[in-house]
Amino acid sequence: MASRFNPTKADAHWQTVWEDGGTFRASDESGRPKSYVLEMFPYPSGRIHMGHVRNYTMGDVLARYRRMKGFEVLHPMGWDAFGMPAENAAMERKVHPGEWTRANIATMKAQLKRLGFALDWSRELATCEPDYYGHEQALFVDLFEAGLVYRKESEVNWDPVDMTVLANEQVIDGRGWRSGALVERRKLSQWFLKITDFAEELLDGLATLDQWPDKVRLMQENWIGKSRGMKFRFALDAPERGAISEIEVYTTRPDTIFGASFVAVSPDHPLAQAYAANSEEVAAFIARCKQGGTTAAELETAEKLGLEIAEAVHPLDPDWTLPVFIANFVLMDYGTGAIFGVPAHDQRDFEFATKYGLEIQRVVAASADQADKPLGGEAESGDGVMVNSRFLDGKDTETAKAAVIARAEAEGWGEGSVVWRLRDWGVSRQRYWGTPIPIVHCAGCGAVAVPKDQLPVILPEDIDFETPGNPLERHPTWKHVACPSCGGAAVRETDTLDTFVDSSWYFIRFASQPGDRPFDPKVAASWLPVNQYIGGVEHAILHLLYARFWTRALKHIGMIDLAEPFQGLFTQGMVTHRTYKDTDGNWLLPEEAEAAKAAGRQVEAGRVEKMSKSKRNTVDPEPIVDQYGADAVRWFMLSDSPPERDLEWSEAGIEGAWKFVNRLWRISEASEAAEGEDKTLDRKLHQTIAAIGTNIEALAFNKAVANIYELANAIEKAPPSASRATSVATMMRLVAPMVPHVAEEAWAAAGHAGLVADAAWPEADPALLIEDEVTIAIQVNGKLKDTIRAAKGAAKEEIEAMAVANAAVQRTLAGAAPRKVIVVPDRLVNIVA
RNA sequence: GCCCCUGUGGCGGAAUUGGUAGACGCGCUCGACUCAAAAUCGAGUUCCGCAAGGAGUGCCCGUUCGACUCGGGCCAGGGGCACCA
């Protein structure tokens, strides 16, 4: 009566049962301990891809496991629904971005449902709807009023043909990715969030995130980029030129102050600008510095350029003057926009000094007697002993740094200082499909926040993409409003918010979504922080940093009592697939490659790479679900590859997963009631229960899968017994988080009441985790010779005697007496010959 | 350039605090069932060797009774940042 598992029927049936029963709805009022499991919400690009399937399967296993462990689990889903692809689609296909986005959401939601994820759909949200972004506007207004939002001029990449601002990644070889026009740098007035106010906190907070990958914490640490050094001032020797009489520089190497041979300022530095105002030559030089691309490759090879404009006085020697240059390699937005050059100990300064014939004086050496050792054609940036440095001579680098800072502070020309790499977050986007920035510009009152009772500021629907530029800007009526403050004629801000703002607080809205405000602090706090957050490593810096900042900003204004938004973070690997090309070098879809091979044409198999449309190596999950059912796809996503590494999609892999789903079904069907206990199987079962729990909690799904295989092997080998029947029933609970449909089907077929999804996770019996007999390895000089079985906890002497008497040992010793015998109880004996 | 991660059979990968390397899966080989195939089941599968035995976790050194695991130095692949003073 063996039957095949029918996923088409079973999947639909159980999905309906779960949905109708509200099985996965999270209750705010629950008395059970709460657990919040979240995967990064998707952008509704059109269809679900394998990366989504892998991401959401992992989260689903954890969510279902925690439910069975007795937690009230919040596992929601929503849509990161604003963004450029919708506008691109609007331009290409003449559909409204909203229409396109909402259709994609409907498609993808249906696709997700077919995978049987244990999601609370009642909390679904889409960031493009006013009932989400309206609350975001309210939060923005709160931050604005708290002084965490400000406006400043900032350079953007401007595409003169599309009349739009481009993100850095949309500039390819200095040209707009769509128009191909040469990109200009333009200054626009833009809104910024004061993330730098929280730099120290964001850095310190990383130390508390012990459930985050070290890699991500390190990336954030580097991104925040705390640097300790000294700011100090050079007096200018030509004070008559402009009002500026000194230059402040920043350095991390105050110890090298006597190795200085020049001072350099950025072309954007006020001093450079002041000189440019009076000099054609300087103005022309600055213009030249600004030419050229900003790509990494161009900067790499860019020649160092300098123009000498003045002289500065060394702060430690009034008779020592240094040339002041405008130099193209000095950045205005790091430190003070000015440096002092120490060519012997900084490679950039070395190149600059070499080009302009400036002095290169060693001030750091490996030892005091190497003060005159010539440099080997490049700067030496390491630590050492100070030489040629007057009062610093003989001091080590760290002592010298402290000595210089102490002297500068005592004499008042400088002070120890911390500089951050982190910049404030520019959130203005000159686009339509985003959250309107709730600000009104009034000639009399300036920038005025839209009062909360006038929120949301809703995006107009009647827009056109026929002409380039921001449709909000040229909409006939939308931007014209009365000033909320004085009532006079005013205009709305037509920029929209960076979509990273939308994703900076959606996890709070999932936890609590009242209609009249962004969230209820009490309810939100009852769920937060997110206990386990799962997503791609590509969000390691920006999204995660912005969400951490946003949380702190809300805490700062007293809206939420939460230190960190994400307690545990897991970054999963990508789903990859082999690429194929035909003989003309065109990428082929996997099925095209198959067809071509079948037709006898030559196909070149390329590298295994991340699934991408451009390489045509994608596999659409939906037909796979049609063919094998949700469980096989889920099982494959969890098998073999560790979740943090890439997973290669393969036909063989999904076939294997499908076979296992059927094997589970056969095992459950063939289970018959029988008498008698099977101690070996009992042990295996309880060891498996313990191991799977540990592995799921560690998100080591590949190991949990291996545990299940081992148990299945043991069950199939075991003769009928009461233990065997128990093992089969228990196994259905153990696999339920991973392959929930077949588990429900088998659970119901076995006559259990209720859903396996609601069943309690089995408890491992500690007594059964311990073996009473162990295998002990017998080594000679660390090389394995034999193994023996012995009672657990057997006396050392007894084991040692057995080992020495062992035939293989005797053969190896060849009559010689052992020099030493090491016995590790219950593990091994090593005989040193 | 700076910072970080990874390297184990034909393949994906296992291996508490150093203690039997290769669990589990894929693939492959042989066998059973079948007219045949699929599905399923059984046996085997790191390498060399008929065997006894030996070698083996990117390479070289070291610590240790014992090293995939710890230390030093290389090599290869991947990632992050980057004219950041």
PDB file of C-alpha atoms in Angstrom, chain A residues 285-480:
ATOM      1  CA  PHE A 285      44.570  74.926 -11.326  1.00  0.00           C
ATOM      2  CA  ILE A 286      41.594  74.109  -9.124  1.00  0.00           C
ATOM      3  CA  ALA A 287      39.450  73.485 -12.169  1.00  0.00           C
ATOM      4  CA  ARG A 288      42.115  71.110 -13.459  1.00  0.00           C
ATOM      5  CA  CYS A 289      42.112  69.194 -10.189  1.00  0.00           C
ATOM      6  CA  LYS A 290      38.379  68.646 -10.463  1.00  0.00           C
ATOM      7  CA  GLN A 291      38.586  67.158 -13.908  1.00  0.00           C
ATOM      8  CA  GLY A 292      38.758  63.479 -14.408  1.00  0.00           C
ATOM      9  CA  GLY A 293      36.675  60.666 -13.158  1.00  0.00           C
ATOM     10  CA  THR A 294      36.130  59.570  -9.649  1.00  0.00           C
ATOM     11  CA  THR A 295      36.482  55.881 -10.392  1.00  0.00           C
ATOM     12  CA  ALA A 296      38.924  53.865  -8.365  1.00  0.00           C
ATOM     13  CA  ALA A 297      41.079  53.066 -11.373  1.00  0.00           C
ATOM     14  CA  GLU A 298      41.419  56.695 -12.368  1.00  0.00           C
ATOM     15  CA  LEU A 299      42.284  57.801  -8.856  1.00  0.00           C
ATOM     16  CA  GLU A 300      44.819  55.017  -8.642  1.00  0.00           C
ATOM     17  CA  THR A 301      46.768  56.277 -11.605  1.00  0.00           C
ATOM     18  CA  ALA A 302      46.045  59.976 -11.184  1.00  0.00           C
ATOM     19  CA  GLU A 303      49.177  62.065 -11.075  1.00  0.00           C
ATOM     20  CA  LYS A 304      49.823  64.127  -7.970  1.00  0.00           C
ATOM     21  CA  LEU A 305      49.373  67.801  -8.774  1.00  0.00           C
ATOM     22  CA  GLY A 306      50.328  70.776  -6.646  1.00  0.00           C
ATOM     23  CA  LEU A 307      50.447  74.553  -6.895  1.00  0.00           C
ATOM     24  CA  GLU A 308      52.448  76.528  -4.395  1.00  0.00           C
ATOM     25  CA  ILE A 309      50.518  79.488  -3.022  1.00  0.00           C
ATOM     26  CA  ALA A 310      52.053  80.560   0.284  1.00  0.00           C
ATOM     27  CA  GLU A 311      54.447  79.822   3.109  1.00  0.00           C
ATOM     28  CA  ALA A 312      53.682  78.506   6.553  1.00  0.00           C
ATOM     29  CA  VAL A 313      55.651  78.701   9.779  1.00  0.00           C
ATOM     30  CA  HIS A 314      56.526  75.502  11.608  1.00  0.00           C
ATOM     31  CA  PRO A 315      54.820  75.605  15.009  1.00  0.00           C
ATOM     32  CA  LEU A 316      57.946  74.344  16.775  1.00  0.00           C
ATOM     33  CA  ASP A 317      60.437  76.649  15.046  1.00  0.00           C
ATOM     34  CA  PRO A 318      59.597  80.251  14.079  1.00  0.00           C
ATOM     35  CA  ASP A 319      62.571  80.301  11.683  1.00  0.00           C
ATOM     36  CA  TRP A 320      61.400  77.251   9.757  1.00  0.00           C
ATOM     37  CA  THR A 321      59.070  77.972   6.855  1.00  0.00           C
ATOM     38  CA  LEU A 322      57.340  75.426   4.678  1.00  0.00           C
ATOM     39  CA  PRO A 323      55.756  75.857   1.242  1.00  0.00           C
ATOM     40  CA  VAL A 324      51.954  75.663   1.156  1.00  0.00           C
ATOM     41  CA  PHE A 325      50.422  73.879  -1.827  1.00  0.00           C
ATOM     42  CA  ILE A 326      46.994  73.298  -3.199  1.00  0.00           C
ATOM     43  CA  ALA A 327      47.176  69.585  -3.935  1.00  0.00           C
ATOM     44  CA  ASN A 328      44.731  67.375  -5.803  1.00  0.00           C
ATOM     45  CA  PHE A 329      45.183  64.399  -3.499  1.00  0.00           C
ATOM     46  CA  VAL A 330      43.987  66.148  -0.369  1.00  0.00           C
ATOM     47  CA  LEU A 331      40.326  65.488   0.438  1.00  0.00           C
ATOM     48  CA  MET A 332      38.174  68.300   1.767  1.00  0.00           C
ATOM     49  CA  ASP A 333      35.739  66.065   3.598  1.00  0.00           C
ATOM     50  CA  TYR A 334      38.205  64.153   5.722  1.00  0.00           C
ATOM     51  CA  GLY A 335      39.968  65.679   8.707  1.00  0.00           C
ATOM     52  CA  THR A 336      40.445  69.398   8.178  1.00  0.00           C
ATOM     53  CA  GLY A 337      40.940  69.327   4.424  1.00  0.00           C
ATOM     54  CA  ALA A 338      44.597  70.149   4.958  1.00  0.00           C
ATOM     55  CA  ILE A 339      47.699  68.121   5.766  1.00  0.00           C
ATOM     56  CA  PHE A 340      51.347  68.530   6.481  1.00  0.00           C
ATOM     57  CA  GLY A 341      53.566  66.408   4.290  1.00  0.00           C
ATOM     58  CA  VAL A 342      56.179  64.047   5.689  1.00  0.00           C
ATOM     59  CA  PRO A 343      57.656  62.496   2.555  1.00  0.00           C
ATOM     60  CA  ALA A 344      59.943  60.051   4.345  1.00  0.00           C
ATOM     61  CA  HIS A 345      57.062  58.346   6.103  1.00  0.00           C
ATOM     62  CA  ASP A 346      54.009  58.664   3.872  1.00  0.00           C
ATOM     63  CA  GLN A 347      53.935  57.260   0.372  1.00  0.00           C
ATOM     64  CA  ARG A 348      51.685  59.982  -1.096  1.00  0.00           C
ATOM     65  CA  ASP A 349      53.827  62.697   0.412  1.00  0.00           C
ATOM     66  CA  PHE A 350      56.886  60.880  -0.891  1.00  0.00           C
ATOM     67  CA  GLU A 351      55.566  60.904  -4.451  1.00  0.00           C
ATOM     68  CA  PHE A 352      54.574  64.533  -4.167  1.00  0.00           C
ATOM     69  CA  ALA A 353      57.939  65.606  -2.718  1.00  0.00           C
ATOM     70  CA  THR A 354      59.825  63.651  -5.346  1.00  0.00           C
ATOM     71  CA  LYS A 355      57.884  65.354  -8.112  1.00  0.00           C
ATOM     72  CA  TYR A 356      58.294  68.874  -6.739  1.00  0.00           C
ATOM     73  CA  GLY A 357      61.857  68.493  -5.459  1.00  0.00           C
ATOM     74  CA  LEU A 358      61.031  68.929  -1.775  1.00  0.00           C
ATOM     75  CA  GLU A 359      63.216  67.752   1.076  1.00  0.00           C
ATOM     76  CA  ILE A 360      62.819  64.163   2.256  1.00  0.00           C
ATOM     77  CA  GLN A 361      64.093  63.893   5.809  1.00  0.00           C
ATOM     78  CA  ARG A 362      64.031  60.647   7.774  1.00  0.00           C
ATOM     79  CA  VAL A 363      62.692  61.104  11.313  1.00  0.00           C
ATOM     80  CA  VAL A 364      61.814  57.502  12.175  1.00  0.00           C
ATOM     81  CA  ALA A 365      64.370  54.694  12.042  1.00  0.00           C
ATOM     82  CA  ALA A 366      64.606  51.089  13.104  1.00  0.00           C
ATOM     83  CA  SER A 367      67.197  52.104  15.690  1.00  0.00           C
ATOM     84  CA  ALA A 368      68.924  55.277  16.835  1.00  0.00           C
ATOM     85  CA  ASP A 369      72.134  54.471  14.938  1.00  0.00           C
ATOM     86  CA  GLN A 370      70.269  54.338  11.614  1.00  0.00           C
ATOM     87  CA  ALA A 371      69.391  58.040  11.592  1.00  0.00           C
ATOM     88  CA  ASP A 372      71.141  58.560   8.275  1.00  0.00           C
ATOM     89  CA  LYS A 373      70.098  55.359   6.557  1.00  0.00           C
ATOM     90  CA  PRO A 374      68.779  56.264   3.114  1.00  0.00           C
ATOM     91  CA  LEU A 375      65.205  55.380   2.198  1.00  0.00           C
ATOM     92  CA  GLY A 376      64.713  52.553  -0.242  1.00  0.00           C
ATOM     93  CA  GLY A 377      62.867  54.447  -2.953  1.00  0.00           C
ATOM     94  CA  GLU A 378      59.638  54.645  -1.007  1.00  0.00           C
ATOM     95  CA  ALA A 379      58.253  55.944   2.244  1.00  0.00           C
ATOM     96  CA  GLU A 380      58.600  53.956   5.463  1.00  0.00           C
ATOM     97  CA  SER A 381      55.302  54.168   7.288  1.00  0.00           C
ATOM     98  CA  GLY A 382      56.085  51.841  10.186  1.00  0.00           C
ATOM     99  CA  ASP A 383      56.852  52.612  13.811  1.00  0.00           C
ATOM    100  CA  GLY A 384      60.352  52.890  15.215  1.00  0.00           C
ATOM    101  CA  VAL A 385      62.654  55.223  17.057  1.00  0.00           C
ATOM    102  CA  MET A 386      62.642  58.997  16.505  1.00  0.00           C
ATOM    103  CA  VAL A 387      65.743  60.488  14.880  1.00  0.00           C
ATOM    104  CA  ASN A 388      66.629  63.948  13.538  1.00  0.00           C
ATOM    105  CA  SER A 389      63.773  65.199  15.687  1.00  0.00           C
ATOM    106  CA  ARG A 390      65.289  67.485  18.322  1.00  0.00           C
ATOM    107  CA  PHE A 391      63.531  66.909  21.640  1.00  0.00           C
ATOM    108  CA  LEU A 392      61.907  63.696  20.391  1.00  0.00           C
ATOM    109  CA  ASP A 393      65.150  61.901  19.511  1.00  0.00           C
ATOM    110  CA  GLY A 394      65.347  58.412  20.948  1.00  0.00           C
ATOM    111  CA  LYS A 395      61.669  58.176  21.849  1.00  0.00           C
ATOM    112  CA  ASP A 396      59.553  55.410  20.371  1.00  0.00           C
ATOM    113  CA  THR A 397      56.664  56.300  18.054  1.00  0.00           C
ATOM    114  CA  GLU A 398      53.879  56.129  20.629  1.00  0.00           C
ATOM    115  CA  THR A 399      55.808  58.112  23.261  1.00  0.00           C
ATOM    116  CA  ALA A 400      56.710  60.735  20.672  1.00  0.00           C
ATOM    117  CA  LYS A 401      53.068  61.102  19.562  1.00  0.00           C
ATOM    118  CA  ALA A 402      52.015  61.728  23.156  1.00  0.00           C
ATOM    119  CA  ALA A 403      54.903  64.148  23.712  1.00  0.00           C
ATOM    120  CA  VAL A 404      54.021  66.262  20.673  1.00  0.00           C
ATOM    121  CA  ILE A 405      50.322  66.362  21.571  1.00  0.00           C
ATOM    122  CA  ALA A 406      51.182  67.318  25.155  1.00  0.00           C
ATOM    123  CA  ARG A 407      53.455  70.129  23.993  1.00  0.00           C
ATOM    124  CA  ALA A 408      50.923  71.404  21.429  1.00  0.00           C
ATOM    125  CA  GLU A 409      48.203  71.498  24.045  1.00  0.00           C
ATOM    126  CA  ALA A 410      50.479  73.227  26.557  1.00  0.00           C
ATOM    127  CA  GLU A 411      51.533  75.835  24.018  1.00  0.00           C
ATOM    128  CA  GLY A 412      48.084  76.184  22.503  1.00  0.00           C
ATOM    129  CA  TRP A 413      48.823  75.461  18.833  1.00  0.00           C
ATOM    130  CA  GLY A 414      47.141  72.088  18.608  1.00  0.00           C
ATOM    131  CA  GLU A 415      45.343  69.329  20.430  1.00  0.00           C
ATOM    132  CA  GLY A 416      44.738  65.608  20.381  1.00  0.00           C
ATOM    133  CA  SER A 417      41.772  64.840  18.174  1.00  0.00           C
ATOM    134  CA  VAL A 418      39.553  62.091  16.856  1.00  0.00           C
ATOM    135  CA  VAL A 419      38.425  62.044  13.244  1.00  0.00           C
ATOM    136  CA  TRP A 420      35.757  59.822  11.737  1.00  0.00           C
ATOM    137  CA  ARG A 421      35.482  58.410   8.258  1.00  0.00           C
ATOM    138  CA  LEU A 422      31.703  58.228   8.624  1.00  0.00           C
ATOM    139  CA  ARG A 423      29.828  61.066   6.892  1.00  0.00           C
ATOM    140  CA  ASP A 424      26.341  62.333   7.515  1.00  0.00           C
ATOM    141  CA  TRP A 425      23.680  60.464   5.620  1.00  0.00           C
ATOM    142  CA  GLY A 426      22.404  62.325   2.565  1.00  0.00           C
ATOM    143  CA  VAL A 427      18.788  61.253   2.151  1.00  0.00           C
ATOM    144  CA  SER A 428      17.542  63.469  -0.701  1.00  0.00           C
ATOM    145  CA  ARG A 429      16.766  61.735  -3.948  1.00  0.00           C
ATOM    146  CA  GLN A 430      15.566  63.641  -6.997  1.00  0.00           C
ATOM    147  CA  ARG A 431      13.074  60.933  -7.897  1.00  0.00           C
ATOM    148  CA  TYR A 432       9.365  60.284  -7.952  1.00  0.00           C
ATOM    149  CA  TRP A 433       8.991  56.774  -6.547  1.00  0.00           C
ATOM    150  CA  GLY A 434       9.931  57.387  -2.934  1.00  0.00           C
ATOM    151  CA  THR A 435       8.655  58.880   0.296  1.00  0.00           C
ATOM    152  CA  PRO A 436       8.022  62.609  -0.199  1.00  0.00           C
ATOM    153  CA  ILE A 437      10.139  64.634   2.186  1.00  0.00           C
ATOM    154  CA  PRO A 438       7.569  66.382   4.406  1.00  0.00           C
ATOM    155  CA  ILE A 439       9.008  69.865   4.159  1.00  0.00           C
ATOM    156  CA  VAL A 440       7.606  73.071   2.667  1.00  0.00           C
ATOM    157  CA  HIS A 441       9.879  75.847   1.487  1.00  0.00           C
ATOM    158  CA  CYS A 442       8.566  79.305   2.241  1.00  0.00           C
ATOM    159  CA  ALA A 443      10.247  82.501   1.135  1.00  0.00           C
ATOM    160  CA  GLY A 444       9.525  84.047   4.508  1.00  0.00           C
ATOM    161  CA  CYS A 445       9.773  81.157   6.955  1.00  0.00           C
ATOM    162  CA  GLY A 446      12.419  79.007   5.280  1.00  0.00           C
ATOM    163  CA  ALA A 447      12.145  75.234   5.433  1.00  0.00           C
ATOM    164  CA  VAL A 448       9.068  74.327   7.463  1.00  0.00           C
ATOM    165  CA  ALA A 449       8.089  70.809   8.495  1.00  0.00           C
ATOM    166  CA  VAL A 450       4.646  69.717   7.386  1.00  0.00           C
ATOM    167  CA  PRO A 451       2.495  69.576  10.556  1.00  0.00           C
ATOM    168  CA  LYS A 452       1.561  66.054  11.576  1.00  0.00           C
ATOM    169  CA  ASP A 453      -2.145  66.653  11.071  1.00  0.00           C
ATOM    170  CA  GLN A 454      -1.387  67.353   7.411  1.00  0.00           C
ATOM    171  CA  LEU A 455       0.447  64.078   6.956  1.00  0.00           C
ATOM    172  CA  PRO A 456       0.782  61.973   4.956  1.00  0.00           C
ATOM    173  CA  VAL A 457       2.111  64.003   2.085  1.00  0.00           C
ATOM    174  CA  ILE A 458       0.837  61.707  -0.609  1.00  0.00           C
ATOM    175  CA  LEU A 459       2.567  61.133  -3.927  1.00  0.00           C
ATOM    176  CA  PRO A 460       0.415  62.365  -6.790  1.00  0.00           C
ATOM    177  CA  GLU A 461      -0.791  59.570  -9.053  1.00  0.00           C
ATOM    178  CA  ASP A 462      -1.185  61.671 -12.204  1.00  0.00           C
ATOM    179  CA  ILE A 463       2.391  61.911 -13.296  1.00  0.00           C
ATOM    180  CA  ASP A 464       4.123  61.319 -16.573  1.00  0.00           C
ATOM    181  CA  PHE A 465       7.535  60.034 -17.452  1.00  0.00           C
ATOM    182  CA  GLU A 466       7.495  61.341 -21.011  1.00  0.00           C
ATOM    183  CA  THR A 467       9.994  64.073 -20.258  1.00  0.00           C
ATOM    184  CA  PRO A 468      13.201  63.584 -18.322  1.00  0.00           C
ATOM    185  CA  GLY A 469      13.686  64.801 -14.782  1.00  0.00           C
ATOM    186  CA  ASN A 470      11.752  64.478 -11.555  1.00  0.00           C
ATOM    187  CA  PRO A 471       7.993  64.299 -12.253  1.00  0.00           C
ATOM    188  CA  LEU A 472       7.246  65.847  -8.858  1.00  0.00           C
ATOM    189  CA  GLU A 473       9.233  68.919  -9.831  1.00  0.00           C
ATOM    190  CA  ARG A 474       7.207  69.581 -12.961  1.00  0.00           C
ATOM    191  CA  HIS A 475       3.794  68.422 -11.734  1.00  0.00           C
ATOM    192  CA  PRO A 476       1.425  71.345 -12.412  1.00  0.00           C
ATOM    193  CA  THR A 477      -0.112  71.667  -8.951  1.00  0.00           C
ATOM    194  CA  TRP A 478       1.341  69.225  -6.439  1.00  0.00           C
ATOM    195  CA  LYS A 479       4.172  71.291  -5.080  1.00  0.00           C
ATOM    196  CA  HIS A 480       2.255  74.523  -4.678  1.00  0.00           C
TER     197      HIS A 480
END
